[in-house]
Coordinates of C-alpha atoms in Angstrom, one line a residue:
Chain A
M1 CA -6.4 4.0 8.2
Q2 CA -8.4 3.6 5.8
V3 CA -6.7 4.3 2.1
F4 CA -8.9 7.9 1.2
E5 CA -8.2 8.9 4.7
A6 CA -4.4 8.2 4.8
V7 CA -4.2 9.8 1.2
R8 CA -6.3 13.0 2.4
T9 CA -3.9 13.3 6.0
V10 CA -0.3 12.0 5.0
L11 CA 2.1 14.6 5.5
A12 CA 5.7 15.2 4.0
I13 CA 8.2 15.1 6.7
R14 CA 11.3 16.3 6.7
S15 CA 12.5 15.9 10.6
Y16 CA 12.6 12.4 12.8
K17 CA 13.4 11.7 15.7
P18 CA 16.6 9.0 15.7
E19 CA 14.4 6.4 17.0
S20 CA 14.6 3.3 15.0
I21 CA 11.4 1.6 13.4
P22 CA 10.5 -2.1 14.8
P23 CA 11.9 -4.7 11.8
A24 CA 8.3 -6.1 11.0
T25 CA 7.2 -2.6 10.2
V26 CA 10.5 -1.8 8.0
R27 CA 9.8 -5.0 6.5
K28 CA 5.5 -4.5 6.1
I29 CA 6.8 -1.0 4.2
L30 CA 9.7 -2.5 2.2
E31 CA 7.0 -5.5 1.0
A32 CA 4.3 -2.8 0.1
G33 CA 6.7 -1.6 -2.4
R34 CA 7.2 -4.9 -3.5
L35 CA 3.4 -5.8 -4.1
T36 CA 2.6 -2.7 -6.0
A37 CA 1.4 -3.3 -9.5
S38 CA 4.0 -2.4 -12.5
S39 CA 3.6 -1.8 -16.3
M40 CA 3.3 -5.5 -18.1
N41 CA 4.4 -6.8 -14.6
L42 CA 7.7 -5.5 -15.3
Q43 CA 8.5 -4.7 -11.8
P44 CA 11.8 -2.4 -13.1
W45 CA 12.8 -1.5 -9.3
H46 CA 15.1 -2.2 -6.5
F47 CA 14.7 -1.7 -3.0
I48 CA 17.7 -0.5 -0.9
A49 CA 16.7 -0.5 2.5
V50 CA 19.4 1.7 4.7
E51 CA 19.7 1.2 8.9
S52 CA 23.0 2.1 9.9
R53 CA 23.6 5.8 11.1
E54 CA 26.6 5.7 9.5
D55 CA 25.0 5.1 6.4
L56 CA 22.3 6.9 6.8
R57 CA 24.5 10.2 7.5
A58 CA 26.7 9.8 4.6
L59 CA 23.5 9.7 2.5
G60 CA 22.2 12.7 4.2
E61 CA 25.7 14.5 3.2
M62 CA 24.9 13.5 -0.1
A63 CA 21.4 14.1 -1.0
A64 CA 21.8 18.3 -1.3
T65 CA 17.9 18.7 -1.0
G66 CA 17.8 15.3 1.9
P67 CA 20.3 16.1 4.9
Y68 CA 17.8 15.2 6.9
I69 CA 17.9 11.7 5.9
A70 CA 20.6 11.1 8.7
E71 CA 18.5 11.2 11.1
A72 CA 15.6 8.8 9.5
G73 CA 14.9 6.0 10.9
F74 CA 15.6 3.8 8.0
A75 CA 15.6 4.9 4.1
V76 CA 14.5 3.3 1.3
A77 CA 17.2 3.8 -2.1
V78 CA 14.9 3.1 -4.6
A79 CA 16.7 2.1 -8.0
T80 CA 15.1 1.2 -11.9
E81 CA 15.6 -0.7 -14.6
P82 CA 14.7 1.8 -16.9
T83 CA 11.9 0.9 -18.8
K84 CA 8.9 2.8 -20.7
Y85 CA 6.7 3.0 -17.5
S86 CA 9.8 2.9 -15.2
E87 CA 9.4 5.8 -13.2
S88 CA 6.1 6.0 -13.4
D89 CA 6.1 2.5 -11.8
A90 CA 8.3 3.3 -8.9
G91 CA 6.2 6.5 -8.2
R92 CA 3.1 4.0 -7.5
A93 CA 5.5 1.9 -5.2
I94 CA 6.9 4.7 -3.7
Q95 CA 3.4 5.7 -2.9
S96 CA 2.4 2.3 -1.6
M97 CA 5.2 2.8 0.3
I98 CA 4.8 5.9 2.2
L99 CA 0.9 5.9 2.8
T100 CA 1.4 2.2 4.6
A101 CA 4.1 3.9 6.7
W102 CA 1.6 6.8 7.2
E103 CA -1.2 4.1 8.7
E104 CA 2.3 3.2 10.8
G105 CA 2.6 6.4 12.3
I106 CA 5.8 6.9 10.3
V107 CA 6.3 10.1 8.5
S108 CA 8.6 10.0 5.0
N109 CA 9.6 12.7 2.4
W110 CA 10.9 11.8 -1.9
V111 CA 14.5 13.1 -1.4
G112 CA 15.4 13.8 -5.3
F113 CA 17.8 16.6 -7.2
Y114 CA 21.7 16.8 -6.5
G115 CA 23.9 13.8 -5.4
L116 CA 21.6 11.4 -6.4
D117 CA 24.5 9.9 -8.0
D118 CA 26.9 10.4 -5.3
A119 CA 24.9 8.4 -3.7
A120 CA 24.1 5.3 -6.4
E121 CA 27.7 4.7 -6.0
Y122 CA 27.8 4.3 -2.6
L123 CA 25.4 2.4 -2.5
G124 CA 26.9 -0.1 -5.2
I125 CA 23.9 0.6 -7.5
P126 CA 24.9 -1.0 -11.1
D127 CA 25.6 1.7 -13.3
E128 CA 22.7 0.7 -15.6
M129 CA 20.1 1.2 -12.9
D130 CA 18.9 4.7 -12.3
L131 CA 18.8 6.0 -8.3
L132 CA 15.2 7.7 -8.7
A133 CA 14.3 8.9 -4.7
I134 CA 15.9 8.0 -1.1
I135 CA 12.9 8.0 0.6
P136 CA 13.9 8.4 4.6
F137 CA 11.4 6.8 7.0
G138 CA 10.7 8.0 10.7
Y139 CA 9.1 9.0 13.7
S140 CA 7.6 12.5 13.6
E141 CA 9.2 15.5 16.0
S142 CA 6.3 16.9 15.7
A143 CA 2.3 16.3 16.1
T144 CA 1.5 15.9 12.4
S145 CA -2.5 16.1 12.4
G146 CA -2.1 16.1 8.5
G147 CA -4.2 17.1 6.4
H148 CA -3.4 20.6 5.5
K149 CA -2.4 20.4 1.5
K150 CA -1.5 23.5 -0.2
R151 CA -3.0 21.8 -3.6
K152 CA -4.1 23.3 -6.9
P153 CA -8.0 23.7 -6.4
F154 CA -10.0 20.7 -8.0
S155 CA -11.2 22.8 -11.0
D156 CA -8.2 23.5 -12.2
V157 CA -6.9 20.0 -12.5
V158 CA -9.9 18.1 -13.3
H159 CA -12.0 18.2 -16.3
K160 CA -15.1 16.7 -17.5
G161 CA -15.1 14.6 -21.0
R162 CA -12.5 16.9 -22.5
F163 CA -9.4 18.8 -21.1
G164 CA -10.7 22.6 -20.5
K165 CA -14.1 21.7 -19.9
R166 CA -15.1 22.5 -16.2
F167 CA -16.3 19.1 -13.8
E168 CA -19.3 20.6 -12.0
E169 CA -18.4 20.4 -8.4
Chain B
M1 CA -10.0 -0.9 4.4
Q2 CA -6.5 -0.7 5.8
V3 CA -3.9 0.7 3.7
F4 CA -1.7 -1.9 3.8
E5 CA -4.6 -4.2 2.9
A6 CA -5.6 -2.1 -0.2
V7 CA -1.7 -2.7 -1.3
R8 CA -1.6 -6.7 -0.9
T9 CA -5.1 -7.3 -2.4
V10 CA -5.5 -4.9 -4.9
L11 CA -6.0 -6.6 -8.6
A12 CA -5.5 -5.0 -11.9
I13 CA -8.5 -6.0 -13.5
R14 CA -9.8 -5.2 -17.5
S15 CA -13.6 -6.3 -17.3
Y16 CA -16.4 -3.9 -15.6
K17 CA -20.0 -4.2 -15.2
P18 CA -21.5 -1.8 -17.1
E19 CA -22.8 0.2 -14.1
S20 CA -22.1 3.7 -13.2
I21 CA -20.5 4.8 -10.5
P22 CA -22.4 7.7 -7.9
P23 CA -20.8 11.3 -8.4
A24 CA -19.9 10.7 -4.2
T25 CA -17.3 7.8 -5.3
V26 CA -16.2 9.3 -8.7
R27 CA -15.5 12.6 -6.7
K28 CA -13.4 11.0 -4.3
I29 CA -11.6 8.9 -6.2
L30 CA -10.8 12.2 -8.4
E31 CA -9.5 14.1 -5.3
A32 CA -7.2 11.4 -4.4
G33 CA -5.5 11.9 -7.3
R34 CA -5.7 16.0 -6.8
L35 CA -4.3 15.6 -3.4
T36 CA -1.2 13.4 -3.9
A37 CA 2.1 14.9 -3.4
S38 CA 4.7 16.0 -5.5
S39 CA 8.0 16.9 -6.3
M40 CA 8.5 20.5 -5.3
N41 CA 4.3 20.7 -4.9
L42 CA 4.4 21.2 -8.8
Q43 CA 1.2 19.1 -9.2
P44 CA 2.2 18.5 -13.0
W45 CA -1.0 16.8 -13.6
H46 CA -4.4 17.2 -15.1
F47 CA -7.3 14.4 -14.4
I48 CA -10.1 14.2 -17.3
A49 CA -13.0 12.4 -15.9
V50 CA -14.5 10.3 -19.1
E51 CA -18.7 9.3 -18.4
S52 CA -20.2 9.2 -21.8
R53 CA -21.0 5.9 -23.0
E54 CA -19.6 7.6 -26.9
D55 CA -16.2 8.6 -25.0
L56 CA -15.3 5.6 -23.5
R57 CA -15.9 3.8 -26.5
A58 CA -13.8 6.2 -28.5
L59 CA -11.1 5.4 -26.1
G60 CA -11.3 1.5 -26.0
E61 CA -11.3 1.9 -29.9
M62 CA -8.2 3.9 -29.8
A63 CA -6.5 2.4 -27.0
A64 CA -5.0 -0.8 -28.4
T65 CA -4.4 -2.5 -25.2
G66 CA -7.5 -1.1 -23.8
P67 CA -10.2 -2.3 -25.9
Y68 CA -12.3 -2.8 -21.7
I69 CA -11.6 0.9 -21.6
A70 CA -15.4 1.0 -23.3
E71 CA -17.5 -1.0 -20.6
A72 CA -16.0 1.1 -18.0
G73 CA -17.9 3.1 -15.2
F74 CA -16.0 6.1 -15.7
A75 CA -12.1 6.6 -17.0
V76 CA -9.7 9.3 -15.8
A77 CA -6.8 10.4 -18.6
V78 CA -4.0 11.7 -16.5
A79 CA -1.8 14.3 -18.7
T80 CA 1.4 15.2 -17.3
E81 CA 3.3 18.8 -17.6
P82 CA 6.9 17.5 -18.9
T83 CA 8.9 18.0 -15.3
K84 CA 11.8 16.7 -13.8
Y85 CA 9.5 13.8 -11.6
S86 CA 6.3 14.2 -13.7
E87 CA 6.0 11.2 -14.2
S88 CA 6.7 9.6 -11.2
D89 CA 4.4 12.5 -9.6
A90 CA 2.0 10.9 -11.4
G91 CA 2.3 7.5 -10.9
R92 CA 2.1 8.7 -7.5
A93 CA -1.7 10.1 -8.2
I94 CA -2.3 7.1 -10.1
Q95 CA -1.4 4.6 -7.3
S96 CA -3.3 6.7 -4.7
M97 CA -6.9 6.9 -7.0
I98 CA -6.6 3.1 -7.5
L99 CA -6.1 2.2 -4.0
T100 CA -8.5 5.1 -2.8
A101 CA -11.5 3.3 -5.8
W102 CA -10.6 -0.7 -4.8
E103 CA -11.4 0.8 -1.0
E104 CA -14.6 1.3 -2.7
G105 CA -14.9 -1.9 -4.3
I106 CA -14.3 -0.4 -7.5
V107 CA -11.6 -2.1 -9.5
S108 CA -9.1 -0.8 -12.7
N109 CA -6.2 -1.1 -14.6
W110 CA -3.5 0.9 -16.0
V111 CA -3.6 2.3 -19.9
G112 CA -0.6 2.9 -21.7
F113 CA 1.3 2.2 -24.6
Y114 CA -0.1 2.6 -28.4
G115 CA -3.4 4.9 -29.0
L116 CA -2.6 7.1 -26.5
D117 CA -1.6 10.0 -29.4
D118 CA -5.2 10.0 -30.6
A119 CA -6.9 9.6 -27.8
A120 CA -4.9 12.9 -26.2
E121 CA -6.4 14.8 -29.4
Y122 CA -9.7 13.3 -28.8
L123 CA -9.6 14.6 -25.6
G124 CA -8.1 17.8 -26.3
I125 CA -5.0 17.8 -24.2
P126 CA -3.2 20.4 -25.3
D127 CA 0.5 19.8 -27.3
E128 CA 2.5 20.4 -24.8
M129 CA 1.6 18.2 -22.3
D130 CA 2.0 14.3 -22.7
L131 CA -0.8 11.6 -21.6
L132 CA 0.5 9.5 -19.4
A133 CA -2.5 6.6 -19.0
I134 CA -6.3 6.4 -19.4
I135 CA -7.1 4.7 -16.1
P136 CA -10.5 2.8 -16.2
F137 CA -12.6 2.3 -13.2
G138 CA -15.8 -0.1 -13.0
Y139 CA -17.5 -2.7 -10.9
S140 CA -16.3 -6.3 -11.3
E141 CA -18.0 -8.6 -13.7
S142 CA -16.1 -11.6 -11.2
A143 CA -15.6 -12.0 -7.8
T144 CA -12.2 -10.5 -6.6
S145 CA -10.7 -11.9 -3.2
G146 CA -7.6 -10.4 -4.1
G147 CA -4.4 -10.9 -3.0
H148 CA -2.9 -13.2 -5.6
K149 CA -0.1 -11.8 -7.2
K150 CA 2.6 -12.5 -9.0
R151 CA 6.0 -10.7 -8.0
K152 CA 9.3 -11.1 -7.6
P153 CA 10.6 -12.6 -3.9
F154 CA 11.3 -10.1 -1.6
S155 CA 15.3 -10.8 -1.5
D156 CA 15.4 -10.6 -5.4
V157 CA 14.5 -6.5 -5.3
V158 CA 14.8 -6.1 -1.6
H159 CA 18.7 -5.4 -0.6
K160 CA 20.3 -4.0 2.8
G161 CA 22.7 -1.2 3.0
R162 CA 24.2 -1.9 -0.3
F163 CA 22.7 -3.7 -3.4
G164 CA 23.2 -7.3 -3.9
K165 CA 23.7 -7.1 -0.3
R166 CA 21.1 -9.9 1.2
F167 CA 18.0 -8.6 3.4
E168 CA 17.5 -11.1 6.1
E169 CA 13.8 -12.2 6.2

């Protein structure tokens, strides 16, 4: 799949067939994260691949906004070593993984907010790191044609030369 | 270009031919940012497209780590409305833009750190927002075969099930 096509069509999906994902595909998604660029090439991240159903269920119970982690084919918990740009660096790595998964027909969603402290403890993440997100990946239960996104209009978020100056469309 | 191939090969490049980029391509790169997913779909971002040589030179003088902005075909200044995940959301949008540009044969680099306060003032970014990065885009001066990245080994950043448990390769 072409890059822009993936960006345009990728959807955040919260239900998955309880079907395992081929090891080579899991590996490819993790590689997409690892290979991503970061500020000063610090690579301030760790990717914990969670594949056992028991662990996925446990994380689904802890993450208040992500009970559907329980049904994922696998999940990646992304922990960061705090640096000036670690959150945006990890955001980039997660985007690389989500787009790579989409190309492989695999859907995902970013799980953040409540319960991540418990998940971090469960996963043995060192205290000096932050668990930024858990990303469940799986095959979609429903058809995903993609591309129907609710986004602010182009002219609301894109400016030309100066903030507030309209970018002619 | 396939998604994973783009992730694998994309390079951060700091010198550009002073050549303009077709308007449709500029638009496509900005669309890649706009269409990116964000926490609670808040889209806490603004993209200021800078195309005039005068402005590019001015930003190159202000951004201590990015004098090469002066030579870019254009640049995108990314400002965020601070939210819990605004930095990682913006990181995702920037990754979408950088990968989309790479697919179009256009290279880029993330400019952060020093001088961004001056740049934010120059660009008229409201005080309540943060200028996270300036991303210059351009055609590369040199050949960019891509794919030679210095990254930590897979086993250093990827774990299986628990932090510190080796992911068998």
